[in-house]
Amino acid sequence: MPCTIEPGAPATVDAEDVHSIEQAAEWLRANADALRGLLHEHAAVYVRGLPVHDVDDFGLVRDTLMPERTPYREKATPRSDFGNGVFSSTDLPAAQPIHMHNENSYTLTFPGLLMFACLIAPPEGGATPVADCRKVLASLPAELVAKMRSVGWLLNRSYSEHISTSWQTAFAASTKDEVEAYGAENLVSCQWQSDGHLRTTQLRPGIITHPVTGAEVWFNHMAFWNEWALDEELRDALVDELGAEDLPFNTAFGDGTALSREELATIQAAYDAATTRRRWERGGLLLVDNILSTHGRDPFRGDRKIVVAMGEPVSVLDCAPTVAPSATPVSGEDR
């Protein structure tokens, strides 16, 4: 399959002579193996020329190429649910960039494949940048890699209806018992505070191995949700109002050691060096191997409608994790 490689852009394939959504599905079926090979080589592939114009079109091409779906667990950001396993990429404000991350890296089972499609292309900005996690890992300092390999990373969350996500929304639960049952099964420590709000902590590996290619990758939300990644004024305001222990999200190394500002800057620089992007066109399809590649979102102006589906679930235990995932207790009042 012809593939265009340009500096600063993801691998790109042009679907030629495809004029209907039925032809698009047939084209994807005929080229599925070739696209998979390109994904394993390049981590993400942008496909141009498909007539994907609405949610139903997207559902059809998703089912053609990615019939096995992955549920969206431990929700953390607002999304619109269009039904049939199709979501908005995010509903966060247009001016807010979304930094690089692997989808659901903090869950025990996560999507192996992501599929994005552009239904409305923004007039300015709004690309979905991607970064090859093999390159990110290779460019990080040996000391930082060794530490992550040895102890993994911790995710600490504090749930609120007003500032972040409520525990009811995050866990699709209506009772504390349901949350605790999920936590016990998925290695998430649940700590109910005296005022009734919930804190959770979980230990996850930050370096895993792709189950098909065998490539070792940097795979985590360590930088994405760290307190130093917040705008400084926002961080100070949240700490003043909530206390450092009740930030909506925070991360640390698995032994509890804080991530320094300098280490955060080093990780972000590694992502930046590996990042590629292509401006969205209506009908454009972006396939992302969620283990080999991160993704994010550039700020934008104007209307933008990007839909996403998640599929091909992968268990972290099938990825030769360098640290065994576990629930790590935090201070607080147990129920």
Short mmCIF file of N, CA and C in Angstrom, two decimals, residues 106-247:
data_model
loop_
_atom_site.label_atom_id
_atom_site.label_comp_id
_atom_site.label_asym_id
_atom_site.label_seq_id
_atom_site.Cartn_x
_atom_site.Cartn_y
_atom_site.Cartn_z
N TYR A 106 -4.18 3.99 32.76
CA TYR A 106 -4.32 3.75 34.20
C TYR A 106 -5.29 2.62 34.51
N THR A 107 -5.92 2.03 33.49
CA THR A 107 -6.83 0.91 33.72
C THR A 107 -6.11 -0.41 33.44
N LEU A 108 -6.65 -1.50 33.96
CA LEU A 108 -6.02 -2.81 33.75
C LEU A 108 -6.24 -3.34 32.34
N THR A 109 -7.35 -2.94 31.72
CA THR A 109 -7.62 -3.28 30.33
C THR A 109 -7.89 -1.99 29.59
N PHE A 110 -7.19 -1.79 28.48
CA PHE A 110 -7.27 -0.53 27.76
C PHE A 110 -7.40 -0.82 26.27
N PRO A 111 -7.81 0.16 25.47
CA PRO A 111 -7.93 -0.08 24.03
C PRO A 111 -6.57 -0.26 23.37
N GLY A 112 -6.47 -1.27 22.51
CA GLY A 112 -5.25 -1.42 21.72
C GLY A 112 -5.27 -0.55 20.49
N LEU A 113 -6.47 -0.18 20.03
CA LEU A 113 -6.60 0.61 18.81
C LEU A 113 -7.62 1.71 19.03
N LEU A 114 -7.29 2.90 18.56
CA LEU A 114 -8.19 4.04 18.55
C LEU A 114 -8.45 4.43 17.11
N MET A 115 -9.68 4.85 16.85
CA MET A 115 -10.04 5.32 15.52
C MET A 115 -10.73 6.68 15.68
N PHE A 116 -10.14 7.72 15.08
CA PHE A 116 -10.71 9.05 15.07
C PHE A 116 -11.20 9.37 13.66
N ALA A 117 -12.26 10.17 13.56
CA ALA A 117 -12.71 10.65 12.26
C ALA A 117 -13.17 12.09 12.39
N CYS A 118 -12.96 12.85 11.32
CA CYS A 118 -13.32 14.26 11.29
C CYS A 118 -14.64 14.44 10.56
N LEU A 119 -15.67 14.87 11.28
CA LEU A 119 -16.96 15.18 10.67
C LEU A 119 -17.09 16.67 10.35
N ILE A 120 -16.45 17.52 11.16
CA ILE A 120 -16.37 18.95 10.88
C ILE A 120 -14.93 19.38 11.16
N ALA A 121 -14.24 19.89 10.13
CA ALA A 121 -12.85 20.31 10.29
C ALA A 121 -12.81 21.77 10.76
N PRO A 122 -12.07 22.06 11.82
CA PRO A 122 -12.02 23.44 12.30
C PRO A 122 -11.23 24.31 11.32
N PRO A 123 -11.58 25.59 11.20
CA PRO A 123 -10.85 26.47 10.29
C PRO A 123 -9.44 26.80 10.77
N GLU A 124 -9.22 26.67 12.08
CA GLU A 124 -7.91 27.00 12.63
C GLU A 124 -7.55 26.06 13.77
N GLY A 125 -6.38 25.41 13.69
CA GLY A 125 -5.92 24.54 14.76
C GLY A 125 -6.73 23.25 14.84
N GLY A 126 -6.69 22.65 16.05
CA GLY A 126 -7.52 21.49 16.31
C GLY A 126 -7.00 20.16 15.82
N ALA A 127 -5.73 20.08 15.43
CA ALA A 127 -5.17 18.79 15.00
C ALA A 127 -5.14 17.83 16.18
N THR A 128 -5.06 16.53 15.86
CA THR A 128 -4.87 15.49 16.86
C THR A 128 -3.44 14.99 16.72
N PRO A 129 -2.48 15.60 17.43
CA PRO A 129 -1.08 15.19 17.29
C PRO A 129 -0.86 13.81 17.88
N VAL A 130 0.14 13.11 17.37
CA VAL A 130 0.50 11.79 17.85
C VAL A 130 2.01 11.74 18.06
N ALA A 131 2.45 10.84 18.93
CA ALA A 131 3.88 10.69 19.21
C ALA A 131 4.21 9.22 19.42
N ASP A 132 5.22 8.74 18.75
CA ASP A 132 5.65 7.35 18.83
C ASP A 132 6.29 7.09 20.19
N CYS A 133 5.69 6.22 20.98
CA CYS A 133 6.17 5.96 22.34
C CYS A 133 7.51 5.23 22.37
N ARG A 134 7.87 4.55 21.29
CA ARG A 134 9.19 3.94 21.20
C ARG A 134 10.26 5.02 21.16
N LYS A 135 9.99 6.08 20.39
CA LYS A 135 10.94 7.19 20.30
C LYS A 135 11.00 7.96 21.61
N VAL A 136 9.85 8.11 22.26
CA VAL A 136 9.83 8.80 23.55
C VAL A 136 10.71 8.07 24.56
N LEU A 137 10.52 6.76 24.66
CA LEU A 137 11.31 5.97 25.60
C LEU A 137 12.80 6.06 25.28
N ALA A 138 13.14 5.98 24.01
CA ALA A 138 14.55 5.99 23.60
C ALA A 138 15.24 7.31 23.90
N SER A 139 14.46 8.40 23.95
CA SER A 139 15.08 9.72 24.13
C SER A 139 15.13 10.18 25.58
N LEU A 140 14.49 9.44 26.49
CA LEU A 140 14.49 9.85 27.89
C LEU A 140 15.81 9.47 28.57
N PRO A 141 16.22 10.22 29.58
CA PRO A 141 17.47 9.91 30.30
C PRO A 141 17.40 8.52 30.94
N ALA A 142 18.53 7.83 30.93
CA ALA A 142 18.58 6.46 31.44
C ALA A 142 18.14 6.38 32.90
N GLU A 143 18.48 7.39 33.70
CA GLU A 143 18.13 7.36 35.12
C GLU A 143 16.62 7.44 35.31
N LEU A 144 15.96 8.28 34.52
CA LEU A 144 14.51 8.41 34.62
C LEU A 144 13.81 7.13 34.16
N VAL A 145 14.31 6.55 33.09
CA VAL A 145 13.74 5.29 32.58
C VAL A 145 13.93 4.18 33.61
N ALA A 146 15.10 4.10 34.20
CA ALA A 146 15.37 3.05 35.18
C ALA A 146 14.44 3.17 36.39
N LYS A 147 14.17 4.40 36.79
CA LYS A 147 13.29 4.60 37.94
C LYS A 147 11.87 4.16 37.61
N MET A 148 11.38 4.55 36.43
CA MET A 148 10.04 4.13 36.03
C MET A 148 9.97 2.62 35.86
N ARG A 149 11.00 2.05 35.30
CA ARG A 149 11.03 0.60 35.11
C ARG A 149 10.99 -0.13 36.45
N SER A 150 11.61 0.47 37.45
CA SER A 150 11.73 -0.18 38.76
C SER A 150 10.48 -0.06 39.61
N VAL A 151 9.84 1.12 39.62
CA VAL A 151 8.76 1.35 40.59
C VAL A 151 7.42 1.69 39.96
N GLY A 152 7.36 2.00 38.65
CA GLY A 152 6.11 2.38 38.03
C GLY A 152 5.65 3.75 38.46
N TRP A 153 4.34 4.01 38.33
CA TRP A 153 3.81 5.32 38.67
C TRP A 153 2.49 5.19 39.41
N LEU A 154 2.19 6.21 40.21
CA LEU A 154 0.96 6.27 40.98
C LEU A 154 0.03 7.32 40.39
N LEU A 155 -1.25 6.98 40.33
CA LEU A 155 -2.28 7.95 40.01
C LEU A 155 -3.14 8.17 41.24
N ASN A 156 -3.24 9.41 41.67
CA ASN A 156 -4.11 9.80 42.78
C ASN A 156 -5.22 10.67 42.22
N ARG A 157 -6.47 10.34 42.56
CA ARG A 157 -7.62 11.12 42.11
C ARG A 157 -8.49 11.51 43.30
N SER A 158 -9.08 12.69 43.20
CA SER A 158 -10.07 13.15 44.16
C SER A 158 -11.29 13.60 43.36
N TYR A 159 -12.46 13.08 43.72
CA TYR A 159 -13.64 13.22 42.88
C TYR A 159 -14.56 14.31 43.41
N SER A 160 -15.08 15.12 42.52
CA SER A 160 -15.95 16.22 42.90
C SER A 160 -16.90 16.54 41.76
N GLU A 161 -18.13 16.83 42.09
CA GLU A 161 -19.09 17.22 41.06
C GLU A 161 -18.81 18.62 40.53
N HIS A 162 -18.05 19.41 41.29
CA HIS A 162 -17.88 20.82 40.95
C HIS A 162 -16.59 21.11 40.19
N ILE A 163 -15.52 20.39 40.49
CA ILE A 163 -14.24 20.72 39.89
C ILE A 163 -13.77 19.65 38.91
N SER A 164 -14.01 18.41 39.21
CA SER A 164 -13.56 17.36 38.30
C SER A 164 -14.75 16.47 37.95
N THR A 165 -14.57 15.17 38.04
CA THR A 165 -15.62 14.21 37.74
C THR A 165 -16.13 13.60 39.04
N SER A 166 -17.41 13.46 39.17
CA SER A 166 -17.96 12.81 40.35
C SER A 166 -17.64 11.31 40.30
N TRP A 167 -17.61 10.68 41.48
CA TRP A 167 -17.33 9.24 41.48
C TRP A 167 -18.45 8.47 40.81
N GLN A 168 -19.66 8.99 40.86
CA GLN A 168 -20.77 8.32 40.19
C GLN A 168 -20.54 8.25 38.69
N THR A 169 -20.06 9.37 38.11
CA THR A 169 -19.78 9.41 36.68
C THR A 169 -18.54 8.60 36.34
N ALA A 170 -17.48 8.77 37.13
CA ALA A 170 -16.22 8.10 36.83
C ALA A 170 -16.37 6.59 36.80
N PHE A 171 -17.14 6.04 37.73
CA PHE A 171 -17.25 4.59 37.85
C PHE A 171 -18.61 4.05 37.39
N ALA A 172 -19.43 4.93 36.81
CA ALA A 172 -20.77 4.51 36.37
C ALA A 172 -21.47 3.76 37.49
N ALA A 173 -21.44 4.35 38.68
CA ALA A 173 -21.96 3.69 39.89
C ALA A 173 -22.92 4.63 40.62
N SER A 174 -23.79 4.04 41.40
CA SER A 174 -24.73 4.84 42.19
C SER A 174 -24.53 4.64 43.69
N THR A 175 -23.74 3.64 44.09
CA THR A 175 -23.51 3.39 45.50
C THR A 175 -22.02 3.22 45.78
N LYS A 176 -21.65 3.44 47.04
CA LYS A 176 -20.26 3.24 47.44
C LYS A 176 -19.85 1.78 47.30
N ASP A 177 -20.78 0.88 47.57
CA ASP A 177 -20.48 -0.54 47.45
C ASP A 177 -20.08 -0.90 46.01
N GLU A 178 -20.75 -0.31 45.04
CA GLU A 178 -20.41 -0.58 43.64
C GLU A 178 -19.01 -0.09 43.31
N VAL A 179 -18.66 1.07 43.83
CA VAL A 179 -17.32 1.61 43.61
C VAL A 179 -16.27 0.70 44.24
N GLU A 180 -16.51 0.27 45.46
CA GLU A 180 -15.54 -0.57 46.14
C GLU A 180 -15.40 -1.93 45.47
N ALA A 181 -16.50 -2.45 44.94
CA ALA A 181 -16.41 -3.73 44.21
C ALA A 181 -15.58 -3.57 42.95
N TYR A 182 -15.77 -2.45 42.25
CA TYR A 182 -14.95 -2.18 41.06
C TYR A 182 -13.47 -2.05 41.46
N GLY A 183 -13.24 -1.30 42.55
CA GLY A 183 -11.86 -1.10 43.00
C GLY A 183 -11.17 -2.40 43.36
N ALA A 184 -11.88 -3.28 44.05
CA ALA A 184 -11.30 -4.56 44.44
C ALA A 184 -10.94 -5.40 43.22
N GLU A 185 -11.79 -5.34 42.19
CA GLU A 185 -11.55 -6.15 40.99
C GLU A 185 -10.49 -5.54 40.09
N ASN A 186 -10.33 -4.22 40.15
CA ASN A 186 -9.45 -3.53 39.22
C ASN A 186 -8.25 -2.86 39.89
N LEU A 187 -7.97 -3.24 41.12
CA LEU A 187 -6.78 -2.78 41.84
C LEU A 187 -6.75 -1.26 41.94
N VAL A 188 -7.84 -0.72 42.45
CA VAL A 188 -7.96 0.71 42.73
C VAL A 188 -8.31 0.85 44.20
N SER A 189 -7.46 1.52 44.96
CA SER A 189 -7.70 1.73 46.38
C SER A 189 -8.70 2.86 46.57
N CYS A 190 -9.79 2.60 47.30
CA CYS A 190 -10.84 3.58 47.54
C CYS A 190 -10.79 4.05 48.99
N GLN A 191 -10.70 5.34 49.18
CA GLN A 191 -10.65 5.93 50.52
C GLN A 191 -11.73 6.99 50.63
N TRP A 192 -12.74 6.73 51.48
CA TRP A 192 -13.84 7.67 51.67
C TRP A 192 -13.47 8.63 52.79
N GLN A 193 -13.56 9.91 52.51
CA GLN A 193 -13.19 10.93 53.49
C GLN A 193 -14.37 11.25 54.41
N SER A 194 -14.09 11.94 55.49
CA SER A 194 -15.12 12.20 56.50
C SER A 194 -16.28 13.03 55.95
N ASP A 195 -16.02 13.84 54.92
CA ASP A 195 -17.09 14.63 54.33
C ASP A 195 -17.82 13.87 53.23
N GLY A 196 -17.44 12.59 53.00
CA GLY A 196 -18.14 11.76 52.04
C GLY A 196 -17.53 11.70 50.66
N HIS A 197 -16.51 12.53 50.41
CA HIS A 197 -15.94 12.48 49.07
C HIS A 197 -14.88 11.37 48.98
N LEU A 198 -14.55 11.01 47.76
CA LEU A 198 -13.71 9.83 47.49
C LEU A 198 -12.34 10.23 46.99
N ARG A 199 -11.33 9.55 47.49
CA ARG A 199 -9.99 9.58 46.90
C ARG A 199 -9.64 8.17 46.46
N THR A 200 -8.94 8.06 45.35
CA THR A 200 -8.46 6.75 44.91
C THR A 200 -6.98 6.83 44.56
N THR A 201 -6.31 5.69 44.66
CA THR A 201 -4.91 5.57 44.27
C THR A 201 -4.72 4.24 43.58
N GLN A 202 -3.90 4.23 42.55
CA GLN A 202 -3.57 2.97 41.89
C GLN A 202 -2.14 3.03 41.36
N LEU A 203 -1.48 1.88 41.45
CA LEU A 203 -0.10 1.73 40.97
C LEU A 203 -0.15 1.03 39.62
N ARG A 204 0.53 1.61 38.64
CA ARG A 204 0.54 1.03 37.30
C ARG A 204 1.97 1.04 36.74
N PRO A 205 2.27 0.11 35.85
CA PRO A 205 3.57 0.15 35.20
C PRO A 205 3.64 1.32 34.23
N GLY A 206 4.79 1.92 34.09
CA GLY A 206 4.95 3.04 33.16
C GLY A 206 5.66 2.66 31.89
N ILE A 207 6.18 1.43 31.85
CA ILE A 207 6.86 0.91 30.67
C ILE A 207 6.31 -0.49 30.42
N ILE A 208 5.79 -0.70 29.21
CA ILE A 208 5.23 -2.00 28.86
C ILE A 208 5.76 -2.43 27.49
N THR A 209 5.40 -3.64 27.09
CA THR A 209 5.84 -4.20 25.82
C THR A 209 4.63 -4.46 24.93
N HIS A 210 4.72 -4.06 23.68
CA HIS A 210 3.61 -4.28 22.75
C HIS A 210 3.41 -5.79 22.56
N PRO A 211 2.20 -6.30 22.74
CA PRO A 211 2.00 -7.75 22.71
C PRO A 211 2.21 -8.39 21.34
N VAL A 212 2.21 -7.61 20.27
CA VAL A 212 2.41 -8.17 18.93
C VAL A 212 3.83 -7.90 18.42
N THR A 213 4.26 -6.66 18.48
CA THR A 213 5.57 -6.31 17.91
C THR A 213 6.72 -6.59 18.87
N GLY A 214 6.43 -6.67 20.17
CA GLY A 214 7.50 -6.86 21.16
C GLY A 214 8.25 -5.59 21.50
N ALA A 215 7.84 -4.45 20.93
CA ALA A 215 8.52 -3.19 21.20
C ALA A 215 8.22 -2.71 22.62
N GLU A 216 9.23 -2.22 23.29
CA GLU A 216 9.06 -1.64 24.62
C GLU A 216 8.73 -0.16 24.47
N VAL A 217 7.77 0.31 25.27
CA VAL A 217 7.28 1.68 25.09
C VAL A 217 7.08 2.38 26.44
N TRP A 218 7.11 3.70 26.39
CA TRP A 218 6.75 4.56 27.51
C TRP A 218 5.24 4.71 27.47
N PHE A 219 4.52 4.22 28.50
CA PHE A 219 3.07 4.09 28.43
C PHE A 219 2.47 4.49 29.77
N ASN A 220 2.00 5.73 29.89
CA ASN A 220 1.47 6.20 31.17
C ASN A 220 0.85 7.59 31.03
N HIS A 221 0.21 8.04 32.11
CA HIS A 221 -0.32 9.40 32.23
C HIS A 221 0.52 10.21 33.22
N MET A 222 1.75 9.81 33.46
CA MET A 222 2.57 10.43 34.50
C MET A 222 2.67 11.95 34.33
N ALA A 223 3.05 12.39 33.15
CA ALA A 223 3.20 13.83 32.92
C ALA A 223 1.85 14.50 32.72
N PHE A 224 0.94 13.81 32.06
CA PHE A 224 -0.36 14.39 31.71
C PHE A 224 -1.11 14.89 32.92
N TRP A 225 -1.13 14.11 34.01
CA TRP A 225 -1.92 14.46 35.18
C TRP A 225 -1.09 14.94 36.36
N ASN A 226 0.15 15.26 36.14
CA ASN A 226 0.97 15.73 37.25
C ASN A 226 0.62 17.18 37.60
N GLU A 227 0.73 17.52 38.87
CA GLU A 227 0.36 18.87 39.30
C GLU A 227 1.19 19.95 38.61
N TRP A 228 2.45 19.64 38.27
CA TRP A 228 3.29 20.65 37.64
C TRP A 228 2.93 20.87 36.17
N ALA A 229 2.06 20.02 35.61
CA ALA A 229 1.59 20.22 34.24
C ALA A 229 0.47 21.25 34.18
N LEU A 230 -0.11 21.59 35.34
CA LEU A 230 -1.16 22.59 35.38
C LEU A 230 -0.59 23.99 35.18
N ASP A 231 -1.41 24.88 34.63
CA ASP A 231 -1.05 26.29 34.62
C ASP A 231 -0.73 26.71 36.06
N GLU A 232 0.33 27.47 36.23
CA GLU A 232 0.82 27.77 37.58
C GLU A 232 -0.24 28.47 38.43
N GLU A 233 -0.95 29.43 37.85
CA GLU A 233 -1.98 30.14 38.62
C GLU A 233 -3.12 29.21 39.00
N LEU A 234 -3.49 28.32 38.06
CA LEU A 234 -4.56 27.37 38.37
C LEU A 234 -4.12 26.41 39.45
N ARG A 235 -2.89 25.91 39.34
CA ARG A 235 -2.40 24.98 40.37
C ARG A 235 -2.42 25.64 41.74
N ASP A 236 -1.90 26.87 41.83
CA ASP A 236 -1.87 27.56 43.12
C ASP A 236 -3.27 27.76 43.67
N ALA A 237 -4.22 28.10 42.79
CA ALA A 237 -5.59 28.32 43.25
C ALA A 237 -6.21 27.02 43.76
N LEU A 238 -5.96 25.92 43.05
CA LEU A 238 -6.53 24.64 43.47
C LEU A 238 -5.91 24.16 44.78
N VAL A 239 -4.60 24.34 44.92
CA VAL A 239 -3.94 23.93 46.16
C VAL A 239 -4.45 24.77 47.33
N ASP A 240 -4.62 26.08 47.10
CA ASP A 240 -5.13 26.95 48.16
C ASP A 240 -6.54 26.54 48.58
N GLU A 241 -7.37 26.18 47.60
CA GLU A 241 -8.77 25.87 47.90
C GLU A 241 -8.97 24.46 48.40
N LEU A 242 -8.24 23.50 47.80
CA LEU A 242 -8.50 22.08 48.09
C LEU A 242 -7.45 21.43 48.96
N GLY A 243 -6.23 21.95 48.92
CA GLY A 243 -5.10 21.26 49.53
C GLY A 243 -4.44 20.35 48.51
N ALA A 244 -3.15 20.17 48.63
CA ALA A 244 -2.41 19.37 47.65
C ALA A 244 -2.92 17.94 47.57
N GLU A 245 -3.44 17.41 48.68
CA GLU A 245 -3.87 16.02 48.70
C GLU A 245 -5.22 15.83 48.00
N ASP A 246 -5.93 16.91 47.69
CA ASP A 246 -7.24 16.79 47.07
C ASP A 246 -7.30 17.43 45.69
N LEU A 247 -6.16 17.54 45.03
CA LEU A 247 -6.19 17.94 43.63
C LEU A 247 -6.98 16.88 42.84
#
